[in-house]
Structure formats: C-alpha cells, structure tokens
Coordinates of C-alpha atoms and ligand atoms in Angstrom, one line a residue:
I1 CA 23.6 15.2 35.5
G2 CA 27.3 15.4 34.4
S3 CA 28.8 16.8 31.3
F4 CA 29.9 13.7 29.4
F5 CA 27.9 12.4 26.5
Q6 CA 29.1 9.5 24.4
E7 CA 29.5 10.1 20.7
R8 CA 27.3 7.8 18.7
P9 CA 28.6 5.4 16.1
V10 CA 28.5 7.1 12.6
L11 CA 27.3 5.3 9.5
K12 CA 29.7 6.3 6.7
N13 CA 29.4 5.5 3.0
P14 CA 29.0 1.7 3.2
F15 CA 30.7 1.2 -0.2
L16 CA 33.7 3.3 0.6
E17 CA 34.0 1.8 4.1
D18 CA 34.0 -1.8 2.7
A19 CA 37.5 -2.6 1.4
L20 CA 36.6 -6.2 0.8
L21 CA 33.6 -5.3 -1.4
R22 CA 35.7 -2.8 -3.4
G23 CA 38.6 -5.2 -3.7
Y24 CA 36.4 -8.1 -4.8
L25 CA 34.8 -5.9 -7.5
R26 CA 38.1 -4.5 -8.7
R27 CA 39.5 -8.0 -9.0
H28 CA 36.6 -9.5 -10.9
L29 CA 34.6 -6.9 -12.8
P30 CA 36.0 -6.0 -16.2
Q31 CA 34.8 -2.4 -16.2
E32 CA 35.1 0.3 -13.7
A33 CA 31.6 1.7 -14.5
P34 CA 29.6 0.4 -11.5
F35 CA 32.1 2.0 -9.0
S36 CA 30.8 5.5 -9.4
D37 CA 27.2 4.2 -9.2
L38 CA 27.9 2.2 -6.1
C39 CA 29.9 5.1 -4.5
A40 CA 27.0 7.5 -5.2
F41 CA 24.5 5.1 -3.9
G42 CA 26.5 4.4 -0.7
E43 CA 26.6 8.2 -0.1
R44 CA 22.8 8.3 -0.5
V45 CA 22.3 5.3 1.8
A46 CA 24.4 6.9 4.6
N47 CA 23.0 10.4 4.3
E48 CA 19.4 9.9 3.4
V49 CA 18.1 6.3 3.1
D50 CA 19.2 5.1 6.5
D51 CA 16.9 7.7 8.1
W52 CA 14.0 6.4 6.0
G53 CA 14.8 2.9 7.2
R54 CA 14.5 4.1 10.8
E55 CA 11.2 5.8 9.9
C56 CA 9.9 2.5 8.6
E57 CA 10.8 0.9 11.9
V58 CA 9.1 3.4 14.1
T59 CA 6.1 3.8 11.9
P60 CA 5.1 0.2 11.2
P61 CA 2.3 -0.7 8.8
R62 CA -1.2 -1.0 10.2
L63 CA -4.4 -2.5 8.8
V64 CA -7.6 -0.5 8.4
H65 CA -10.4 -3.0 7.8
F66 CA -13.3 -0.5 7.3
D67 CA -13.8 2.9 5.9
P68 CA -15.6 5.5 8.2
W69 CA -19.0 4.4 6.7
G70 CA -18.5 0.8 7.5
R71 CA -17.5 -0.5 4.1
R72 CA -14.8 -3.2 4.1
V73 CA -11.7 -1.8 2.6
D74 CA -8.7 -3.7 4.0
H75 CA -6.2 -1.0 3.5
I76 CA -2.6 -1.7 4.7
V77 CA -1.4 1.7 5.6
T78 CA 2.4 2.0 5.3
S79 CA 4.7 4.9 6.2
P80 CA 5.8 7.6 3.6
A81 CA 9.3 6.3 4.0
W82 CA 8.2 2.8 2.9
K83 CA 6.7 4.3 -0.2
R84 CA 9.9 6.3 -0.9
M85 CA 11.8 3.0 -0.7
K86 CA 9.7 1.7 -3.6
D87 CA 10.5 4.7 -5.8
L88 CA 14.1 4.6 -4.8
S89 CA 14.3 0.9 -5.7
A90 CA 13.0 1.5 -9.2
Q91 CA 15.2 4.5 -9.8
E92 CA 18.3 2.7 -8.6
G93 CA 17.5 -0.4 -10.6
L94 CA 17.7 -2.7 -7.6
V95 CA 15.8 -5.3 -9.5
A96 CA 16.3 -4.0 -13.1
I97 CA 20.1 -4.4 -13.0
G98 CA 19.7 -8.1 -12.9
Y99 CA 17.6 -8.1 -16.1
E100 CA 19.3 -5.2 -18.1
R101 CA 22.5 -7.3 -17.9
S102 CA 24.6 -4.3 -18.8
F103 CA 27.6 -6.0 -17.1
G104 CA 27.0 -9.4 -18.7
E105 CA 27.9 -12.3 -16.4
W106 CA 28.8 -9.8 -13.7
S107 CA 25.4 -8.1 -13.6
R108 CA 24.1 -10.2 -10.6
V109 CA 27.3 -9.4 -8.7
Y110 CA 26.7 -5.7 -9.4
Q111 CA 23.0 -5.9 -8.4
M112 CA 23.7 -7.8 -5.2
S113 CA 26.5 -5.4 -4.3
K114 CA 24.0 -2.6 -4.4
L115 CA 21.5 -4.5 -2.4
Y116 CA 24.3 -5.4 0.1
I117 CA 24.9 -1.7 0.6
F118 CA 21.2 -1.0 0.9
S119 CA 19.9 -3.9 2.9
P120 CA 20.5 -2.8 6.6
S121 CA 19.2 0.7 5.8
S122 CA 16.3 -0.4 3.7
G123 CA 13.6 -0.8 6.3
L124 CA 13.3 -4.3 5.1
Y125 CA 12.3 -3.1 1.6
T126 CA 14.8 -5.8 0.5
C127 CA 12.0 -8.3 1.2
P128 CA 9.6 -7.2 -1.5
L129 CA 12.6 -6.6 -3.8
A130 CA 13.7 -10.3 -3.3
M131 CA 10.2 -11.6 -4.2
T132 CA 9.9 -9.1 -7.1
D133 CA 13.2 -10.3 -8.5
G134 CA 12.1 -14.0 -7.9
A135 CA 8.8 -13.4 -9.7
A136 CA 10.6 -11.7 -12.7
K137 CA 12.9 -14.7 -12.9
V138 CA 10.0 -17.2 -12.9
I139 CA 8.2 -15.3 -15.6
Q140 CA 11.4 -15.1 -17.7
S141 CA 12.0 -18.8 -17.3
I142 CA 8.4 -19.6 -18.3
G143 CA 8.3 -17.1 -21.1
V144 CA 7.5 -13.4 -21.2
S145 CA 4.1 -13.5 -22.9
W146 CA 0.5 -12.9 -22.1
P147 CA -0.8 -12.8 -19.3
V148 CA 2.5 -11.8 -17.6
D149 CA 4.3 -9.7 -20.2
E150 CA 3.0 -6.5 -18.7
A151 CA 3.8 -7.6 -15.2
Y152 CA 7.4 -8.6 -16.2
G153 CA 7.9 -5.1 -17.7
R154 CA 6.7 -3.5 -14.5
L155 CA 8.8 -5.7 -12.2
T156 CA 12.0 -4.9 -14.0
T157 CA 11.4 -1.2 -14.8
R158 CA 13.4 1.7 -13.5
Q159 CA 10.4 4.1 -13.8
P160 CA 8.9 4.5 -10.3
E161 CA 5.4 5.2 -11.6
R162 CA 5.4 1.9 -13.5
F163 CA 7.2 -0.2 -10.9
W164 CA 5.4 -3.2 -9.4
T165 CA 6.4 -5.5 -6.5
S166 CA 5.4 -9.1 -6.2
G167 CA 4.4 -11.3 -3.3
Q168 CA 5.2 -15.0 -2.9
W169 CA 2.3 -16.7 -1.2
M170 CA 3.3 -20.3 -0.4
T171 CA 2.8 -20.9 3.3
E172 CA -0.5 -22.1 4.6
R173 CA -1.5 -23.0 8.2
Q174 CA -0.7 -26.7 7.8
G175 CA 2.7 -26.3 6.2
G176 CA 5.3 -23.8 5.3
S177 CA 8.2 -26.3 4.8
D178 CA 5.9 -29.0 3.5
V179 CA 3.8 -27.1 1.0
A180 CA 3.0 -30.3 -0.8
S181 CA 0.8 -31.6 2.0
G182 CA 0.1 -28.2 3.5
T183 CA -1.6 -26.4 0.6
E184 CA -5.4 -26.5 0.7
T185 CA -6.0 -23.5 -1.7
V186 CA -8.0 -24.6 -4.7
A187 CA -8.1 -23.1 -8.2
V188 CA -11.5 -23.2 -9.8
P189 CA -11.4 -23.1 -13.6
Q190 CA -13.4 -20.4 -15.3
T191 CA -14.9 -20.6 -18.8
D192 CA -12.4 -18.2 -20.2
G193 CA -9.4 -20.3 -19.2
S194 CA -8.6 -18.3 -16.1
Y195 CA -9.1 -19.5 -12.5
K196 CA -10.5 -18.2 -9.2
L197 CA -8.5 -19.1 -6.1
H198 CA -10.1 -20.0 -2.8
G199 CA -8.0 -20.7 0.3
F200 CA -6.1 -19.2 3.2
K201 CA -2.5 -17.9 3.0
W202 CA -1.0 -17.9 6.5
F203 CA 2.1 -15.7 5.9
T204 CA 2.2 -13.1 3.1
S205 CA 4.9 -10.5 3.4
A206 CA 5.1 -7.1 1.9
T207 CA 1.4 -7.5 1.3
D208 CA 1.0 -4.1 -0.3
A209 CA 2.4 -5.8 -3.5
D210 CA 0.8 -5.3 -6.9
M211 CA 0.8 -9.0 -7.8
T212 CA 1.7 -12.4 -6.5
L213 CA 2.9 -15.8 -7.5
T214 CA 1.2 -18.5 -5.5
L215 CA 0.5 -22.2 -5.3
A216 CA -2.9 -23.9 -5.5
R217 CA -4.6 -27.2 -6.5
A218 CA -6.5 -26.9 -9.8
Q219 CA -9.9 -28.6 -9.7
D220 CA -10.8 -31.0 -12.6
R221 CA -14.2 -31.0 -14.2
T222 CA -15.7 -33.0 -11.4
G223 CA -14.3 -30.5 -8.8
A224 CA -11.7 -33.0 -7.6
T225 CA -8.0 -32.1 -6.8
T226 CA -4.9 -34.1 -6.7
P227 CA -3.1 -34.4 -3.3
G228 CA 0.6 -33.9 -2.7
S229 CA 3.2 -32.1 -4.7
R230 CA 1.8 -33.5 -8.0
G231 CA -1.4 -31.6 -7.4
L232 CA 0.2 -28.2 -7.0
S233 CA 0.3 -25.6 -9.8
L234 CA 1.8 -22.1 -10.0
F235 CA -0.6 -19.2 -10.3
Y236 CA -0.3 -15.5 -11.1
G237 CA -2.7 -13.1 -9.6
E238 CA -3.0 -9.3 -9.5
V239 CA -3.9 -7.4 -6.3
S240 CA -6.4 -4.9 -7.4
R241 CA -9.6 -3.2 -6.2
D242 CA -13.1 -2.9 -7.6
E243 CA -15.0 0.4 -8.1
D244 CA -16.1 0.4 -4.4
G245 CA -12.5 0.2 -3.3
R246 CA -12.7 -3.4 -2.1
L247 CA -9.8 -5.8 -2.8
K248 CA -10.9 -8.2 -5.6
G249 CA -11.1 -11.7 -4.2
I250 CA -9.0 -11.1 -1.1
E251 CA -9.7 -10.3 2.5
V252 CA -6.9 -9.3 4.8
Q253 CA -7.6 -11.2 7.9
R254 CA -4.9 -9.5 10.1
L255 CA -1.3 -8.3 10.2
K256 CA 1.1 -10.5 12.1
D257 CA 2.6 -9.2 15.3
K258 CA 6.2 -10.1 14.7
L259 CA 9.5 -10.2 16.7
G260 CA 11.2 -8.2 13.9
T261 CA 10.7 -7.2 10.3
R262 CA 8.1 -4.8 11.8
Q263 CA 8.8 -2.3 9.1
M264 CA 7.0 -4.5 6.7
P265 CA 3.4 -5.8 6.7
T266 CA 3.0 -9.6 6.9
A267 CA -0.6 -10.5 6.5
E268 CA -2.9 -13.5 6.7
L269 CA -5.0 -13.5 3.6
L270 CA -8.3 -15.1 2.8
L271 CA -8.5 -15.8 -0.9
D272 CA -12.1 -15.7 -1.8
G273 CA -12.2 -15.9 -5.5
L274 CA -9.0 -14.2 -6.4
P275 CA -8.8 -14.0 -10.2
A276 CA -5.7 -15.8 -11.4
H277 CA -3.9 -17.4 -14.3
R278 CA -2.1 -20.7 -14.2
L279 CA 1.5 -20.3 -15.2
S280 CA 2.9 -23.8 -14.8
E281 CA 1.8 -27.1 -16.2
E282 CA -0.7 -28.7 -13.9
G283 CA 1.2 -30.4 -11.0
K284 CA 4.5 -28.6 -11.8
G285 CA 3.9 -25.8 -9.2
V286 CA 6.8 -26.6 -6.9
A287 CA 9.3 -27.1 -9.6
S288 CA 8.2 -23.9 -11.3
I289 CA 8.4 -21.8 -8.2
A290 CA 11.9 -23.2 -7.5
N291 CA 13.4 -20.5 -9.6
M292 CA 11.8 -17.9 -7.3
L293 CA 13.2 -19.8 -4.3
T294 CA 16.7 -19.7 -5.8
I295 CA 16.6 -16.0 -6.3
T296 CA 15.0 -15.1 -2.9
R297 CA 17.5 -17.4 -1.1
I298 CA 20.4 -15.6 -2.8
H299 CA 18.8 -12.3 -1.7
N300 CA 18.4 -13.7 1.8
S301 CA 22.1 -14.6 1.9
T302 CA 23.0 -11.2 0.7
S303 CA 21.0 -9.5 3.4
A304 CA 22.6 -11.8 6.0
A305 CA 26.1 -10.9 4.9
A306 CA 25.0 -7.3 4.8
A307 CA 23.7 -7.3 8.4
M308 CA 27.0 -8.7 9.6
R309 CA 29.0 -6.1 7.6
R310 CA 26.8 -3.3 9.0
V311 CA 27.2 -4.3 12.6
V312 CA 31.0 -4.7 12.2
Q313 CA 31.3 -1.3 10.5
L314 CA 29.4 0.4 13.3
A315 CA 31.3 -1.5 16.0
R316 CA 34.6 -0.5 14.5
D317 CA 33.6 3.1 14.4
Y318 CA 32.4 2.9 18.0
A319 CA 35.7 1.4 19.0
T320 CA 37.4 4.7 17.9
R321 CA 35.0 6.8 20.0
R322 CA 34.3 4.9 23.3
T323 CA 36.9 4.9 26.1
A324 CA 37.1 2.3 28.9
F325 CA 39.8 1.9 31.5
G326 CA 41.6 4.9 30.2
K327 CA 41.9 4.0 26.5
L328 CA 39.8 3.7 23.5
L329 CA 38.2 0.4 22.8
K330 CA 40.3 0.0 19.7
D331 CA 43.3 -0.1 21.9
H332 CA 42.1 -3.0 24.0
P333 CA 43.5 -6.2 22.3
L334 CA 40.7 -8.4 23.6
H335 CA 38.0 -6.2 22.2
M336 CA 39.8 -6.0 18.9
Q337 CA 40.1 -9.8 18.9
T338 CA 36.3 -10.0 19.2
L339 CA 35.9 -7.6 16.3
A340 CA 38.4 -9.5 14.3
R341 CA 36.5 -12.7 14.7
M342 CA 33.3 -11.0 13.6
E343 CA 35.2 -9.6 10.6
V344 CA 36.4 -13.1 9.6
E345 CA 32.9 -14.5 9.7
T346 CA 31.6 -11.5 7.7
R347 CA 34.3 -11.9 5.1
G348 CA 33.6 -15.7 4.8
A349 CA 29.8 -15.0 4.3
F350 CA 30.5 -12.2 1.8
L351 CA 32.8 -14.3 -0.4
L352 CA 30.4 -17.2 -0.3
V353 CA 27.5 -15.1 -1.3
M354 CA 29.4 -13.3 -4.1
D355 CA 30.5 -16.6 -5.5
V356 CA 26.9 -17.7 -5.7
C357 CA 26.0 -14.4 -7.4
R358 CA 28.8 -14.9 -9.9
L359 CA 27.6 -18.4 -10.7
L360 CA 24.0 -17.1 -11.2
G361 CA 25.3 -14.4 -13.5
R362 CA 27.2 -17.0 -15.5
E363 CA 24.1 -19.2 -15.8
E364 CA 21.9 -16.3 -16.9
N365 CA 24.3 -15.2 -19.5
G366 CA 24.7 -18.7 -21.1
M367 CA 28.3 -19.0 -19.8
A368 CA 27.8 -21.6 -17.1
T369 CA 29.8 -24.8 -17.5
Q370 CA 28.3 -28.0 -16.1
L371 CA 30.5 -27.5 -13.1
D372 CA 29.1 -24.0 -12.6
A373 CA 25.5 -25.2 -12.8
H374 CA 26.1 -28.0 -10.2
L375 CA 27.9 -25.5 -7.9
L376 CA 25.0 -23.0 -8.1
R377 CA 22.5 -25.7 -7.3
L378 CA 24.5 -26.9 -4.3
L379 CA 25.7 -23.6 -2.9
T380 CA 22.4 -21.7 -3.0
P381 CA 20.9 -23.6 -0.1
V382 CA 24.3 -23.9 1.6
A383 CA 24.9 -20.2 1.5
K384 CA 21.3 -19.4 2.7
L385 CA 21.5 -21.8 5.7
Y386 CA 25.0 -20.9 6.7
T387 CA 24.7 -17.1 6.4
G388 CA 21.3 -17.0 8.0
K389 CA 22.6 -18.7 11.1
Q390 CA 25.8 -16.7 11.2
A391 CA 24.0 -13.4 10.9
V392 CA 22.3 -14.0 14.2
A393 CA 25.5 -14.9 15.9
V394 CA 27.6 -12.0 14.5
V395 CA 24.9 -9.4 15.0
S396 CA 24.3 -10.5 18.5
E397 CA 28.1 -10.3 19.2
G398 CA 28.0 -6.9 17.5
L399 CA 25.3 -5.6 19.9
E400 CA 27.5 -6.6 22.8
S401 CA 30.4 -4.6 21.5
F402 CA 28.3 -1.5 22.2
G403 CA 27.8 -2.5 25.8
G404 CA 24.4 -1.5 27.3
Q405 CA 23.8 0.8 24.4
G406 CA 23.5 -2.2 22.1
Y407 CA 20.4 -3.1 23.9
I408 CA 18.7 0.3 23.7
E409 CA 15.9 0.5 21.2
D410 CA 16.3 4.0 19.8
T411 CA 20.0 3.4 18.9
G412 CA 18.5 1.3 16.0
L413 CA 20.8 -1.6 17.0
P414 CA 18.3 -4.0 18.5
G415 CA 16.3 -3.9 15.2
L416 CA 19.4 -5.4 13.4
L417 CA 19.2 -8.5 15.7
R418 CA 15.5 -8.9 15.5
D419 CA 15.6 -8.7 11.7
A420 CA 18.5 -11.1 11.5
Q421 CA 16.5 -13.8 13.4
V422 CA 14.1 -14.3 10.5
L423 CA 16.8 -15.0 8.0
S424 CA 17.1 -18.6 9.0
I425 CA 13.4 -19.2 9.1
W426 CA 11.7 -17.8 6.0
E427 CA 12.7 -19.0 2.6
G428 CA 13.3 -22.5 4.0
T429 CA 14.5 -23.3 7.6
T430 CA 18.1 -24.5 8.2
N431 CA 17.1 -28.2 8.4
V432 CA 14.8 -28.0 5.4
L433 CA 17.6 -26.4 3.4
S434 CA 20.0 -29.1 4.5
L435 CA 17.6 -31.6 3.1
D436 CA 17.5 -29.6 -0.1
V437 CA 21.3 -30.0 -0.2
L438 CA 20.9 -33.8 0.1
R439 CA 18.1 -33.6 -2.6
S440 CA 20.6 -31.9 -4.9
V441 CA 23.3 -34.5 -4.2
A442 CA 20.9 -37.4 -4.7
R443 CA 19.2 -36.0 -7.8
S444 CA 22.5 -35.4 -9.5
S445 CA 23.9 -38.8 -8.5
G446 CA 26.6 -37.0 -6.6
M447 CA 27.7 -34.7 -9.4
V448 CA 27.1 -31.5 -7.4
L449 CA 29.5 -32.8 -4.8
H450 CA 32.0 -33.9 -7.4
A451 CA 31.8 -30.3 -8.8
Y452 CA 32.3 -28.8 -5.4
F453 CA 35.3 -30.8 -4.4
T454 CA 36.9 -30.4 -7.9
H455 CA 36.3 -26.6 -7.6
A456 CA 37.9 -26.7 -4.1
K457 CA 40.8 -28.7 -5.4
S458 CA 41.5 -26.1 -8.1
L459 CA 41.2 -23.2 -5.6
L460 CA 43.6 -25.0 -3.3
A461 CA 46.0 -25.7 -6.1
G462 CA 46.3 -22.0 -6.7
A463 CA 47.5 -21.6 -3.1
S464 CA 49.8 -24.7 -3.0
N465 CA 52.6 -22.7 -1.5
V466 CA 50.6 -22.1 1.7
S467 CA 51.7 -25.0 3.9
S468 CA 48.8 -24.6 6.4
L469 CA 46.4 -25.6 3.6
A470 CA 47.9 -29.1 3.3
P471 CA 45.3 -30.7 5.6
A472 CA 42.5 -29.1 3.4
V473 CA 44.1 -30.5 0.2
K474 CA 44.3 -34.0 1.9
A475 CA 40.6 -33.7 3.0
V476 CA 39.4 -32.7 -0.5
D477 CA 41.4 -35.6 -2.1
G478 CA 39.9 -38.0 0.5
A479 CA 36.4 -36.6 -0.2
L480 CA 36.7 -37.1 -3.9
S481 CA 37.8 -40.7 -3.5
E482 CA 34.9 -41.4 -1.1
L483 CA 32.3 -39.6 -3.2
E484 CA 30.2 -42.8 -3.7
D485 CA 29.9 -43.1 0.1
F486 CA 28.8 -39.4 0.4
V487 CA 26.0 -40.0 -2.2
Q488 CA 24.8 -43.1 -0.3
I489 CA 24.8 -41.1 2.9
A490 CA 22.8 -38.3 1.2
A491 CA 20.4 -40.7 -0.2
T492 CA 19.8 -42.6 3.1
R493 CA 19.6 -39.5 5.3
A494 CA 17.0 -37.9 3.1
P495 CA 14.1 -40.4 3.1
G496 CA 12.8 -41.1 -0.4
Y497 CA 15.8 -39.6 -2.2
L498 CA 17.4 -43.0 -2.8
E499 CA 14.6 -43.8 -5.3
L500 CA 15.0 -40.4 -6.9
A501 CA 18.7 -40.9 -7.3
A502 CA 18.1 -44.3 -8.8
Ligands
MFK1 C1 15.8 -10.0 2.7 C2 15.5 -11.1 1.7 C3 14.3 -11.8 2.1 C4 13.7 -12.7 1.1 C5 12.2 -12.5 1.1 C6 11.5 -13.3 2.1 C7 10.0 -13.1 2.2 C8 9.4 -14.3 2.8 C9 9.0 -15.3 1.8 C10 8.9 -16.7 2.2 O1 9.2 -17.2 3.2 S1 8.1 -17.5 1.0 C11 8.0 -19.2 1.5 C12 9.3 -19.9 1.3 N1 9.0 -21.3 1.4 C13 10.0 -22.2 1.3 O2 11.1 -21.8 1.1 C14 9.5 -23.6 1.4 C15 10.5 -24.4 2.1 N2 10.3 -25.8 1.7 C16 11.1 -26.4 0.7 O3 11.9 -25.7 0.2 C17 10.7 -27.8 0.4 O4 11.9 -28.4 0.1 C18 9.9 -27.8 -0.9 C19 8.6 -27.1 -0.7 C20 10.5 -27.3 -2.1 C21 9.5 -29.3 -1.0 O5 8.4 -29.5 -1.9 P1 8.1 -31.0 -2.4 O6 7.0 -30.8 -3.4 O7 7.9 -31.9 -1.3 O8 9.4 -31.3 -3.1 P2 9.8 -32.4 -4.2 O9 8.7 -33.3 -4.5 O10 11.1 -33.0 -3.7 O11 10.1 -31.5 -5.5 C22 9.1 -31.0 -6.4 C23 9.9 -30.5 -7.6 O12 10.6 -29.3 -7.2 C24 11.0 -31.4 -8.1 O13 11.1 -31.3 -9.5 P3 10.4 -32.2 -10.5 O14 8.9 -32.0 -10.3 O15 10.8 -31.7 -11.9 O16 10.8 -33.6 -10.2 C25 12.2 -30.9 -7.4 O17 13.4 -31.2 -8.1 C26 12.0 -29.4 -7.5 N3 12.7 -28.6 -6.5 C27 12.5 -28.6 -5.2 N4 13.3 -27.8 -4.5 C28 14.1 -27.3 -5.5 C29 13.7 -27.8 -6.7 N5 14.3 -27.5 -7.9 C30 15.4 -26.6 -7.8 N6 15.8 -26.1 -6.7 C31 15.2 -26.4 -5.5 N7 15.6 -25.8 -4.4
FAD2 P1 7.3 -25.8 9.9 O1 7.4 -26.3 8.5 O2 6.1 -26.3 10.7 O3 8.6 -26.1 10.6 C1 8.8 -26.2 12.0 C2 10.1 -26.8 12.4 O4 10.2 -28.1 11.8 C3 11.3 -26.0 11.8 O5 12.3 -26.0 12.7 C4 11.7 -26.9 10.6 O6 13.1 -26.8 10.3 C5 11.4 -28.3 11.1 N1 11.1 -29.2 10.0 C6 10.1 -29.2 9.1 N2 10.2 -30.2 8.2 C7 11.3 -30.9 8.6 C8 12.0 -32.0 8.1 N3 11.6 -32.7 7.0 N4 13.1 -32.4 8.7 C9 13.6 -31.8 9.7 N5 13.0 -30.7 10.3 C10 11.9 -30.2 9.7 N6 5.8 -17.6 3.6 C11 5.3 -17.2 2.4 O7 4.9 -18.1 1.7 N7 5.3 -16.0 2.0 C12 5.7 -15.0 2.7 O8 5.7 -13.8 2.3 C13 6.2 -15.2 4.0 N8 6.6 -14.3 4.9 C14 7.1 -14.6 6.1 C15 7.4 -13.5 7.0 C16 7.9 -13.8 8.2 C17 8.3 -12.7 9.1 C18 8.0 -15.2 8.7 C19 8.5 -15.5 10.0 C20 7.6 -16.2 7.8 C21 7.1 -15.9 6.5 N9 6.7 -16.9 5.7 C22 6.2 -16.6 4.4 C23 6.6 -18.3 6.1 C24 7.9 -19.0 6.1 O9 8.4 -19.3 4.9 C25 7.7 -20.3 6.9 O10 7.3 -20.0 8.2 C26 8.8 -21.3 6.9 O11 9.0 -21.7 5.6 C27 8.6 -22.4 7.8 O12 7.4 -23.0 7.7 P2 6.4 -23.3 9.0 O13 6.3 -22.0 9.7 O14 5.2 -24.0 8.5 O15 7.3 -24.2 9.9

C-alpha cells in the first residue's frame, strides 16, 4: 500500500493570511479597533467554524411533511451546525455591524470584511444573512414602525435568542428575472387592513427563516389586480405555526435538488392565505425591494471574492506541501504563474467589492456626494455580474491546482465550485444585470457613466508617473468626450429605456 501520504492543505486564520485585506483596512479605516475582532474571528473560522460548514454540507436539510400521526407539519430539518451558524451570526454581529455603525462610513467595509472571512466556511449561512441584511435595509428605508419595528430589532440584534433571519420570495414559475410579468401571487385585503397572500413561490432559499419580504398583486374591491410592474406591491409576512404545529398559510411543496448550495434549504412554497402586511405603496413593489437587491448583490459579490480568496489561499498552502518532478509545486514557475493569475483576479474582485462597500457606507452615513451615489448605483450590478462569473473561473482553476484531489468530494474542494456556480444566477443573472447597468445609465441620462469616468480619471491622475497607464488615461478622456454616444447606445440596447431617459 506504500508509506507515502500527502499532507492536506491547511486552512490558517483567513484574516492573518490575507495581506491585501489587512493592507486595505489599515490604509482606509481610521481606527485600529476592528483588527482584533477580525483577527479573533479569523481564528474561530479556521479552528471551529470551518468544520461546522463541512457538517452543513454533509448533513443537508430535509423536509418532513407529516408527523407520525399523519398531521401535515412541513418541518424543514436542518443540521445542528446550521443552527450554530445562526447563533454565531448574531453573536458576531454579521448583520448588526451594518446597522450599529460604530465605524461610521467604514461600518459596511468592516461588516463585509467579516463576511468575507466567514463566507467559504459558513455552510452557505451567508445566504440567509444577505437576505436578512437586505430586509433590514428595506425596513429602515421605509421607516422602522409598526408592523415591522419588532422585526427590524430582531434582524439587527446581536442576541442569538432574539435573532431572526428573513427570506426574499420574488421568483415564481413564470419569471425570476421578469418578476413584473411572472408574479401571479395575489394579496387579498382583510377588514383590519392586513392581507392574505395566495400564490406559489418557485424558489425560496433558507426557508427556515422567521419572516419574509415578498411581492404580490393587491386585489381591489372588485377582486381585480393590475398586471405588470405597476401592479406589484411589497409585503411583509411572518413564518409562524398554529397551535397544531402547522405553518400558517404556507405549505412547503418540496425542497429543490440542487447542483450546489446543498447546505441550505431552497423550497417551493404554496402560499395559501399567508397573513401579510403591505409595506410599499401599491404598485411600488419592485422599486421598494430594489434596496434589498442592492444589499444582497453586494453580499453576493463579497461571497464571490471570498470564494476566490479561499481557493487561492488553499492552493498556495498546498504548493508548499506537494512535490512533483523532484521539487515542491511552489518551485515550478509555471504552476506559480497560474497561482499568480488567480491572485490578480482575486485582488481585482476584492478591491472592486470593497469600493462598493465603501460607497454604501458613505451613502448610509449621509456622506455620499452625487458622484458617490452615481458610482454606487452603477458599480453594484457591475461588481455582482463580474465577480459572479470570475468566481467560477478562478475556483475551477483552483481545483485543478490540487490535481486529482481537487475533484475528490471529501476534500471539501468540489463544494467550492458547486457553490460558486450559483453566484452568477441568483440575485439577477449576468445579462439581466447588464441590462440593469444600462437602466442606470439611461435613467441618469448618462450621469452614472460621467461619474465613473471622472472617478477613473482622478484615480489615474494619482498614478500619472506610471507610463504604462497612459493608454488608460487616453481611453478615459476619449470616453468622457463620447459620453453622449454611450448614453444613446445604452438607451437603444435596452429596449424601452430611451423613453425612460427622455
Ligand atoms: C451569498 C450571498 C447570496 C445572496 C442571497 C441569495 C439568495 C437568493 C435570493 C434570490 O435570488 S432573490 C431573487 C432575486 N431576483 C432578482 O434579482 C430579479 C432579477 N430581475 C431584475 O433585477 C429585473 O431587472 C427587475 C425585476 C428589477 C425588473 O423589474 P421591472 O418591474 O421590469 O423593472 P422596471 O419597471 O424597470 O423598474 C421598476 C422600478 O424599480 C423602477 O423604479 P420606479 O418605479 O420608481 O420608476 C426602477 O428604477 C426600480 N429599479 C429596478 N431595478 C433597480 C431599481 N432601482 C434601484 N436599483 C435597481 N437595481
Ligand atoms: P429566467 O428569467 O427564465 O432566465 C433564463 C435565461 O434568460 C437567463 O440566462 C437570463 O440571463 C436570460 N434572460 C432573461 N431575461 C433576459 C433579457 N431581458 N435579456 C437577455 N437575457 C435574459 N429567488 C427568490 O426569489 N428567492 C430565493 O430565495 C431564491 N433562491 C434561489 C436559490 C437557488 C439555488 C437558485 C438557483 C435560484 C434561487 N432563486 C431565488 C431564483 C433566482 O433568483 C432566479 O432563478 C434568477 O433570478 C433567474 O430567474 P429564472 O430562473 O426565472 O430565469
């Protein structure tokens, strides 16, 4: 059988191992305080949480429809590790940090840095956290008052026993991208001003959530609804049980059998009179849930950059342990060139994501200039679509750098690739987000592009002594002078946006 056994790659403290993250924070954050928290959390991730993430993967959720006596219960049974992730998330303030704002405009950078360390070890718990953060943001933007004041407190608490997660139920069978025509769920008004929802939600992730934000068409007095986007409103519903243990107004049809994200339940739900409250004005559902999309898309980008970073970290470590052709992989220039290319992609993704987080933090702390606001609107979909695609490419390359072991399930490596594949699909596919970019250009009459090129120009000016950047300076100048043409192109490529721009 032989006496040689390969040493496995070792996950070390992902904060201490990440010189770029530490350098970025040191350069930008005014206080040193989050360093000790990030360092301690990184230690916990490497020594404790990563094993829980693995436990979530090998003990996926299952659906129990009936109790032993035949009563319908629809219990989604999750692993103990998944439940520990919930408590940990509250204790570590993984949502709360964004709302406590102890670090002012840098609070989002701090929060996302923590999630970036956590994400690849989280057993996909970053998914409910993204939606929870998005729901808190929507509530905050609408106003923290009844009926969502209690929910807001629970979404943003650090107390595990109070902490709630939220779902985001948008997708129906007919349309996930085109929710305006795809949404059939109706909201029937009740005499007390609340509603009951009836419909079918085709994808609902982390369905063990305590509440949800969802879209539906409110019926008028005659029972009629308005088609299209103008008929959609935003609703808040709690996921609760009656005294017999049955879900109130919900039946869990089945759990999806997925390529990846297997750690987390994604269910098909029949809404059969789910009690709900309308949060938006009638017909303003999509615009109101846009705040949630902004937050979840930033989380998605953070997870994408984190997946790249994790595979690079492990591949670098492995290169110091694996020998081929008489020397360690780290001493093979060609192998190191491959790792270097992955590193460059990872750095690009990280810096793009952190800049979006910086802009979000400025906006939330009332410090955003007009330029910042335009950049945030433009770069959120750009970052999501770019990092989502790159994550698949970099993680795939990363698996290859372990040779055959990269393909072996219980190394934990294949799961990284499976989970990366979803990042370009949910929260808006690449093409749908590229249309969102055009929407932002057309709607702002090109101001978002003007902001982008002005920003690029000022960054390039700071590096004017680097001669290799001269073509970039020329390109940016050219783009600024041809802005009108860009706006026309944006308007004509995205059907219907020309009228909006006008
Ligand atoms: C690890 C991290 C993971 C994260 C968690 C993942 C869990 C999985 C969760 C999901 O996948 S949830 C489902 C996510 N679904 C999507 O992302 C839907 C993708 N489709 C789009 O984004 C479409 O572009 C959209 C549904 C928004 C198009 O809808 P409409 O109704 O055809 O759009 P329309 O009429 O252009 O815009 C309606 C309003 O919304 C307009 O405002 P007004 O009413 O005030 O005029 C738009 O300006 C506004 N709007 C649309 N997109 C916006 C936006 N505002 C700001 N930002 C945006 N991105
Ligand atoms: P479609 O909209 O049918 O898209 C199919 C293809 O057409 C895509 O390639 C798309 O890019 C392209 N396309 C669509 N419109 C255009 C256009 N105008 N121009 C060019 N190309 C276009 N949704 C939720 O609401 N809540 C959840 O919790 C949730 N969890 C999910 C979990 C998982 C694991 C997955 C895979 C999905 C989840 N989703 C969830 C659904 C997800 O958001 C949608 O699948 C996604 O938005 C795409 O919608 P669709 O599946 O209807 O695809």
